Amino acid sequence: MNFIPLDSVGLPGLAAFAIGILAGLTALLLARARGRSAPASPDSGRRNASILWIVVQGLGIGSAGLGRIRIALDPLSAKALIEAGVVLALMLAAAWLFDWASRAMGRNWALVARTRDDGQLVETGPFALIRNPIYVSLAFVMVAMAIAYGHTASLVVGIPLFALGTWMRVRHEEVVLRAAFGPAFDAYAARVKRFVPGVL
């Protein structure tokens, strides 16, 4: 029984989401491989407290995918094809942005907040435009999932949960970065916005 109304969806949107998931998983595996290529620092500055906020982000994203899927659109209808195009664009943008960010970070990339003894403050690639491109890519995935599964009304719950988890992770990570890089991080933070270039 669903308490949130479902939108009718078509198979092309679900296929587009699946293609995006494969692209995202490929980018994630490549990022993990790059991260393992460097020797671990004995004091990485890893902060496992951020795992709680990863879970909150995950609940936000997951809420967009929970529940029945009502496949009722003609696969060749304009609505089904437009839906698929939007989902595919969001998912490929998410995979591309994640891959671009993880390549810019190189061996500094990790699932939870950490710094390495030989780490550098990354200000190139997407980090020249926004400070948290990977979280922006996750937001794209959440919206794409809600559209593909016909759960757009679930974003009323998903967006606030994801925003809370993201905000707490960002605050935690900024403490780690400020401790590691001091005035260099402050200057970078004053110049580059967190999520939307020049805005937020």
PDB file of C-alpha atoms in Angstrom:
ATOM      1  CA  MET A   1       0.000   0.000   0.000  1.00  0.00           C
ATOM      2  CA  ASN A   2       1.438   3.361  -1.046  1.00  0.00           C
ATOM      3  CA  PHE A   3       0.735   6.503   0.940  1.00  0.00           C
ATOM      4  CA  ILE A   4       2.402   8.732  -1.662  1.00  0.00           C
ATOM      5  CA  PRO A   5       0.746   9.014  -5.087  1.00  0.00           C
ATOM      6  CA  LEU A   6       2.481   7.264  -7.975  1.00  0.00           C
ATOM      7  CA  ASP A   7       3.089   8.678 -11.443  1.00  0.00           C
ATOM      8  CA  SER A   8       2.669   6.393 -14.431  1.00  0.00           C
ATOM      9  CA  VAL A   9       6.016   5.552 -16.014  1.00  0.00           C
ATOM     10  CA  GLY A  10       7.267   3.760 -19.116  1.00  0.00           C
ATOM     11  CA  LEU A  11       9.919   1.140 -19.738  1.00  0.00           C
ATOM     12  CA  PRO A  12      12.247   3.602 -21.552  1.00  0.00           C
ATOM     13  CA  GLY A  13      12.668   5.638 -18.344  1.00  0.00           C
ATOM     14  CA  LEU A  14      13.487   2.529 -16.333  1.00  0.00           C
ATOM     15  CA  ALA A  15      15.980   1.449 -18.996  1.00  0.00           C
ATOM     16  CA  ALA A  16      17.562   4.910 -18.955  1.00  0.00           C
ATOM     17  CA  PHE A  17      17.931   4.722 -15.180  1.00  0.00           C
ATOM     18  CA  ALA A  18      19.563   1.270 -15.453  1.00  0.00           C
ATOM     19  CA  ILE A  19      22.041   2.597 -18.034  1.00  0.00           C
ATOM     20  CA  GLY A  20      22.864   5.479 -15.702  1.00  0.00           C
ATOM     21  CA  ILE A  21      23.409   3.111 -12.778  1.00  0.00           C
ATOM     22  CA  LEU A  22      25.890   1.099 -14.856  1.00  0.00           C
ATOM     23  CA  ALA A  23      27.733   4.293 -15.827  1.00  0.00           C
ATOM     24  CA  GLY A  24      27.815   5.410 -12.193  1.00  0.00           C
ATOM     25  CA  LEU A  25      29.070   2.052 -10.917  1.00  0.00           C
ATOM     26  CA  THR A  26      31.829   2.086 -13.530  1.00  0.00           C
ATOM     27  CA  ALA A  27      32.897   5.559 -12.404  1.00  0.00           C
ATOM     28  CA  LEU A  28      32.810   4.441  -8.754  1.00  0.00           C
ATOM     29  CA  LEU A  29      34.966   1.360  -9.408  1.00  0.00           C
ATOM     30  CA  LEU A  30      37.489   3.480 -11.295  1.00  0.00           C
ATOM     31  CA  ALA A  31      37.604   5.995  -8.430  1.00  0.00           C
ATOM     32  CA  ARG A  32      38.174   3.222  -5.878  1.00  0.00           C
ATOM     33  CA  ALA A  33      40.973   1.779  -8.014  1.00  0.00           C
ATOM     34  CA  ARG A  34      42.685   5.178  -8.202  1.00  0.00           C
ATOM     35  CA  GLY A  35      42.333   5.637  -4.444  1.00  0.00           C
ATOM     36  CA  ARG A  36      43.956   2.273  -3.738  1.00  0.00           C
ATOM     37  CA  SER A  37      46.897   2.979  -6.031  1.00  0.00           C
ATOM     38  CA  ALA A  38      48.570   5.152  -3.402  1.00  0.00           C
ATOM     39  CA  PRO A  39      49.970   3.878  -0.078  1.00  0.00           C
ATOM     40  CA  ALA A  40      47.738   4.629   2.902  1.00  0.00           C
ATOM     41  CA  SER A  41      48.914   7.272   5.308  1.00  0.00           C
ATOM     42  CA  PRO A  42      49.423   6.104   8.893  1.00  0.00           C
ATOM     43  CA  ASP A  43      47.316   9.064  10.045  1.00  0.00           C
ATOM     44  CA  SER A  44      44.780   9.618   7.319  1.00  0.00           C
ATOM     45  CA  GLY A  45      42.549  11.913   9.343  1.00  0.00           C
ATOM     46  CA  ARG A  46      39.618   9.636   8.529  1.00  0.00           C
ATOM     47  CA  ARG A  47      36.500  10.649  10.440  1.00  0.00           C
ATOM     48  CA  ASN A  48      34.056   7.767  10.745  1.00  0.00           C
ATOM     49  CA  ALA A  49      31.426  10.008  12.334  1.00  0.00           C
ATOM     50  CA  SER A  50      30.478  11.032   8.805  1.00  0.00           C
ATOM     51  CA  ILE A  51      29.110   7.499   8.247  1.00  0.00           C
ATOM     52  CA  LEU A  52      25.944   8.524  10.125  1.00  0.00           C
ATOM     53  CA  TRP A  53      25.382  11.341   7.643  1.00  0.00           C
ATOM     54  CA  ILE A  54      26.084   9.003   4.718  1.00  0.00           C
ATOM     55  CA  VAL A  55      23.212   6.868   6.040  1.00  0.00           C
ATOM     56  CA  VAL A  56      20.918   9.930   6.238  1.00  0.00           C
ATOM     57  CA  GLN A  57      21.838  10.876   2.661  1.00  0.00           C
ATOM     58  CA  GLY A  58      21.150   7.283   1.624  1.00  0.00           C
ATOM     59  CA  LEU A  59      17.727   7.357   3.258  1.00  0.00           C
ATOM     60  CA  GLY A  60      16.927  10.511   1.301  1.00  0.00           C
ATOM     61  CA  ILE A  61      18.010   8.955  -1.977  1.00  0.00           C
ATOM     62  CA  GLY A  62      16.384   5.621  -1.140  1.00  0.00           C
ATOM     63  CA  SER A  63      13.042   7.239  -0.377  1.00  0.00           C
ATOM     64  CA  ALA A  64      12.837   8.163  -4.065  1.00  0.00           C
ATOM     65  CA  GLY A  65      12.973   4.480  -4.983  1.00  0.00           C
ATOM     66  CA  LEU A  66      10.788   2.808  -2.355  1.00  0.00           C
ATOM     67  CA  GLY A  67       7.357   1.556  -3.293  1.00  0.00           C
ATOM     68  CA  ARG A  68       5.505   0.166  -6.253  1.00  0.00           C
ATOM     69  CA  ILE A  69       6.276   1.196  -9.807  1.00  0.00           C
ATOM     70  CA  ARG A  70       3.239   1.737 -12.053  1.00  0.00           C
ATOM     71  CA  ILE A  71       4.334   0.967 -15.620  1.00  0.00           C
ATOM     72  CA  ALA A  72       1.392   2.225 -17.619  1.00  0.00           C
ATOM     73  CA  LEU A  73       2.785   4.477 -20.342  1.00  0.00           C
ATOM     74  CA  ASP A  74       3.031   3.385 -23.947  1.00  0.00           C
ATOM     75  CA  PRO A  75       6.818   2.962 -24.435  1.00  0.00           C
ATOM     76  CA  LEU A  76       6.689   5.028 -27.640  1.00  0.00           C
ATOM     77  CA  SER A  77       4.519   7.819 -26.246  1.00  0.00           C
ATOM     78  CA  ALA A  78       5.927  11.318 -26.061  1.00  0.00           C
ATOM     79  CA  LYS A  79       5.634  11.331 -22.267  1.00  0.00           C
ATOM     80  CA  ALA A  80       7.555   8.040 -21.892  1.00  0.00           C
ATOM     81  CA  LEU A  81      10.316   9.172 -24.252  1.00  0.00           C
ATOM     82  CA  ILE A  82      10.657  12.631 -22.667  1.00  0.00           C
ATOM     83  CA  GLU A  83      10.771  11.006 -19.226  1.00  0.00           C
ATOM     84  CA  ALA A  84      13.517   8.645 -20.458  1.00  0.00           C
ATOM     85  CA  GLY A  85      15.479  11.537 -21.938  1.00  0.00           C
ATOM     86  CA  VAL A  86      15.338  13.507 -18.688  1.00  0.00           C
ATOM     87  CA  VAL A  87      16.315  10.461 -16.605  1.00  0.00           C
ATOM     88  CA  LEU A  88      19.191   9.563 -18.918  1.00  0.00           C
ATOM     89  CA  ALA A  89      20.463  13.164 -18.970  1.00  0.00           C
ATOM     90  CA  LEU A  90      20.408  13.377 -15.157  1.00  0.00           C
ATOM     91  CA  MET A  91      22.095   9.989 -14.701  1.00  0.00           C
ATOM     92  CA  LEU A  92      24.817  10.589 -17.274  1.00  0.00           C
ATOM     93  CA  ALA A  93      25.432  14.060 -15.839  1.00  0.00           C
ATOM     94  CA  ALA A  94      25.732  12.482 -12.380  1.00  0.00           C
ATOM     95  CA  ALA A  95      28.192   9.823 -13.587  1.00  0.00           C
ATOM     96  CA  TRP A  96      30.213  12.382 -15.560  1.00  0.00           C
ATOM     97  CA  LEU A  97      30.364  14.844 -12.657  1.00  0.00           C
ATOM     98  CA  PHE A  98      31.362  12.115 -10.194  1.00  0.00           C
ATOM     99  CA  ASP A  99      34.044  10.798 -12.563  1.00  0.00           C
ATOM    100  CA  TRP A 100      35.396  14.315 -13.220  1.00  0.00           C
ATOM    101  CA  ALA A 101      35.519  15.050  -9.489  1.00  0.00           C
ATOM    102  CA  SER A 102      37.113  11.741  -8.517  1.00  0.00           C
ATOM    103  CA  ARG A 103      39.751  12.132 -11.229  1.00  0.00           C
ATOM    104  CA  ALA A 104      40.556  15.630  -9.969  1.00  0.00           C
ATOM    105  CA  MET A 105      40.866  14.249  -6.432  1.00  0.00           C
ATOM    106  CA  GLY A 106      42.972  11.268  -7.512  1.00  0.00           C
ATOM    107  CA  ARG A 107      44.221   9.380  -4.485  1.00  0.00           C
ATOM    108  CA  ASN A 108      42.617  11.950  -2.175  1.00  0.00           C
ATOM    109  CA  TRP A 109      39.171  10.509  -2.973  1.00  0.00           C
ATOM    110  CA  ALA A 110      37.536   8.479  -0.189  1.00  0.00           C
ATOM    111  CA  LEU A 111      34.055   7.540   0.915  1.00  0.00           C
ATOM    112  CA  VAL A 112      34.393   9.309   4.268  1.00  0.00           C
ATOM    113  CA  ALA A 113      36.192  12.508   5.240  1.00  0.00           C
ATOM    114  CA  ARG A 114      39.954  12.097   5.457  1.00  0.00           C
ATOM    115  CA  THR A 115      43.209  13.753   4.543  1.00  0.00           C
ATOM    116  CA  ARG A 116      46.550  12.201   3.702  1.00  0.00           C
ATOM    117  CA  ASP A 117      49.947  13.299   4.947  1.00  0.00           C
ATOM    118  CA  ASP A 118      50.847  14.037   1.322  1.00  0.00           C
ATOM    119  CA  GLY A 119      47.381  15.312   0.416  1.00  0.00           C
ATOM    120  CA  GLN A 120      46.729  18.540  -1.436  1.00  0.00           C
ATOM    121  CA  LEU A 121      43.757  20.883  -1.446  1.00  0.00           C
ATOM    122  CA  VAL A 122      42.049  20.109  -4.744  1.00  0.00           C
ATOM    123  CA  GLU A 123      40.956  23.269  -6.569  1.00  0.00           C
ATOM    124  CA  THR A 124      40.944  21.995 -10.153  1.00  0.00           C
ATOM    125  CA  GLY A 125      38.344  20.296 -12.325  1.00  0.00           C
ATOM    126  CA  PRO A 126      34.804  20.765 -10.989  1.00  0.00           C
ATOM    127  CA  PHE A 127      36.275  21.945  -7.680  1.00  0.00           C
ATOM    128  CA  ALA A 128      37.178  25.197  -9.436  1.00  0.00           C
ATOM    129  CA  LEU A 129      33.428  25.789  -9.825  1.00  0.00           C
ATOM    130  CA  ILE A 130      31.842  24.198  -6.738  1.00  0.00           C
ATOM    131  CA  ARG A 131      33.264  22.659  -3.581  1.00  0.00           C
ATOM    132  CA  ASN A 132      31.004  19.580  -3.441  1.00  0.00           C
ATOM    133  CA  PRO A 133      30.410  18.239  -6.955  1.00  0.00           C
ATOM    134  CA  ILE A 134      29.959  14.642  -5.807  1.00  0.00           C
ATOM    135  CA  TYR A 135      27.000  15.601  -3.613  1.00  0.00           C
ATOM    136  CA  VAL A 136      25.478  17.464  -6.536  1.00  0.00           C
ATOM    137  CA  SER A 137      25.830  14.287  -8.619  1.00  0.00           C
ATOM    138  CA  LEU A 138      24.051  12.290  -5.885  1.00  0.00           C
ATOM    139  CA  ALA A 139      21.191  14.803  -5.932  1.00  0.00           C
ATOM    140  CA  PHE A 140      20.875  14.219  -9.695  1.00  0.00           C
ATOM    141  CA  VAL A 141      20.604  10.456  -9.050  1.00  0.00           C
ATOM    142  CA  MET A 142      17.874  10.996  -6.448  1.00  0.00           C
ATOM    143  CA  VAL A 143      15.778  13.132  -8.801  1.00  0.00           C
ATOM    144  CA  ALA A 144      16.350  10.753 -11.729  1.00  0.00           C
ATOM    145  CA  MET A 145      15.235   7.789  -9.625  1.00  0.00           C
ATOM    146  CA  ALA A 146      12.084   9.592  -8.501  1.00  0.00           C
ATOM    147  CA  ILE A 147      11.184  10.376 -12.127  1.00  0.00           C
ATOM    148  CA  ALA A 148      12.056   6.905 -13.471  1.00  0.00           C
ATOM    149  CA  TYR A 149      10.084   5.110 -10.744  1.00  0.00           C
ATOM    150  CA  GLY A 150       7.146   7.515 -10.761  1.00  0.00           C
ATOM    151  CA  HIS A 151       7.824   8.629  -7.204  1.00  0.00           C
ATOM    152  CA  THR A 152       8.241  12.373  -7.685  1.00  0.00           C
ATOM    153  CA  ALA A 153       5.962  13.056  -4.703  1.00  0.00           C
ATOM    154  CA  SER A 154       8.498  11.165  -2.540  1.00  0.00           C
ATOM    155  CA  LEU A 155      10.932  14.036  -3.072  1.00  0.00           C
ATOM    156  CA  VAL A 156       8.942  15.918  -0.435  1.00  0.00           C
ATOM    157  CA  VAL A 157      10.606  13.538   2.058  1.00  0.00           C
ATOM    158  CA  GLY A 158      13.760  12.689   0.098  1.00  0.00           C
ATOM    159  CA  ILE A 159      15.058  16.195  -0.537  1.00  0.00           C
ATOM    160  CA  PRO A 160      14.993  17.335   3.125  1.00  0.00           C
ATOM    161  CA  LEU A 161      16.617  14.083   4.302  1.00  0.00           C
ATOM    162  CA  PHE A 162      19.299  14.271   1.633  1.00  0.00           C
ATOM    163  CA  ALA A 163      19.863  17.973   2.358  1.00  0.00           C
ATOM    164  CA  LEU A 164      20.285  17.293   6.088  1.00  0.00           C
ATOM    165  CA  GLY A 165      22.763  14.452   5.537  1.00  0.00           C
ATOM    166  CA  THR A 166      24.663  16.484   2.960  1.00  0.00           C
ATOM    167  CA  TRP A 167      24.822  19.601   5.122  1.00  0.00           C
ATOM    168  CA  MET A 168      26.151  17.645   8.116  1.00  0.00           C
ATOM    169  CA  ARG A 169      28.739  15.846   5.960  1.00  0.00           C
ATOM    170  CA  VAL A 170      29.866  19.126   4.426  1.00  0.00           C
ATOM    171  CA  ARG A 171      30.238  20.772   7.841  1.00  0.00           C
ATOM    172  CA  HIS A 172      32.222  17.763   9.088  1.00  0.00           C
ATOM    173  CA  GLU A 173      34.452  17.651   6.015  1.00  0.00           C
ATOM    174  CA  GLU A 174      35.132  21.379   6.182  1.00  0.00           C
ATOM    175  CA  VAL A 175      36.441  20.919   9.744  1.00  0.00           C
ATOM    176  CA  VAL A 176      38.821  18.231   8.431  1.00  0.00           C
ATOM    177  CA  LEU A 177      39.951  20.376   5.497  1.00  0.00           C
ATOM    178  CA  ARG A 178      40.367  23.522   7.592  1.00  0.00           C
ATOM    179  CA  ALA A 179      42.510  21.596  10.096  1.00  0.00           C
ATOM    180  CA  ALA A 180      44.659  20.228   7.270  1.00  0.00           C
ATOM    181  CA  PHE A 181      44.997  23.284   5.034  1.00  0.00           C
ATOM    182  CA  GLY A 182      44.191  26.302   7.249  1.00  0.00           C
ATOM    183  CA  PRO A 183      44.182  29.668   5.449  1.00  0.00           C
ATOM    184  CA  ALA A 184      44.438  28.005   2.024  1.00  0.00           C
ATOM    185  CA  PHE A 185      41.081  26.315   2.597  1.00  0.00           C
ATOM    186  CA  ASP A 186      39.537  29.536   3.960  1.00  0.00           C
ATOM    187  CA  ALA A 187      40.625  31.413   0.834  1.00  0.00           C
ATOM    188  CA  TYR A 188      39.246  28.653  -1.401  1.00  0.00           C
ATOM    189  CA  ALA A 189      35.930  28.561   0.515  1.00  0.00           C
ATOM    190  CA  ALA A 190      35.585  32.332   0.206  1.00  0.00           C
ATOM    191  CA  ARG A 191      36.089  32.106  -3.556  1.00  0.00           C
ATOM    192  CA  VAL A 192      34.092  28.967  -4.496  1.00  0.00           C
ATOM    193  CA  LYS A 193      30.496  28.178  -3.475  1.00  0.00           C
ATOM    194  CA  ARG A 194      29.480  24.796  -2.067  1.00  0.00           C
ATOM    195  CA  PHE A 195      26.878  23.545  -4.584  1.00  0.00           C
ATOM    196  CA  VAL A 196      25.850  26.071  -7.250  1.00  0.00           C
ATOM    197  CA  PRO A 197      28.501  28.281  -8.897  1.00  0.00           C
ATOM    198  CA  GLY A 198      28.236  31.841  -7.635  1.00  0.00           C
ATOM    199  CA  VAL A 199      24.999  31.161  -5.708  1.00  0.00           C
ATOM    200  CA  LEU A 200      25.039  28.567  -2.909  1.00  0.00           C
TER     201      LEU A 200
END
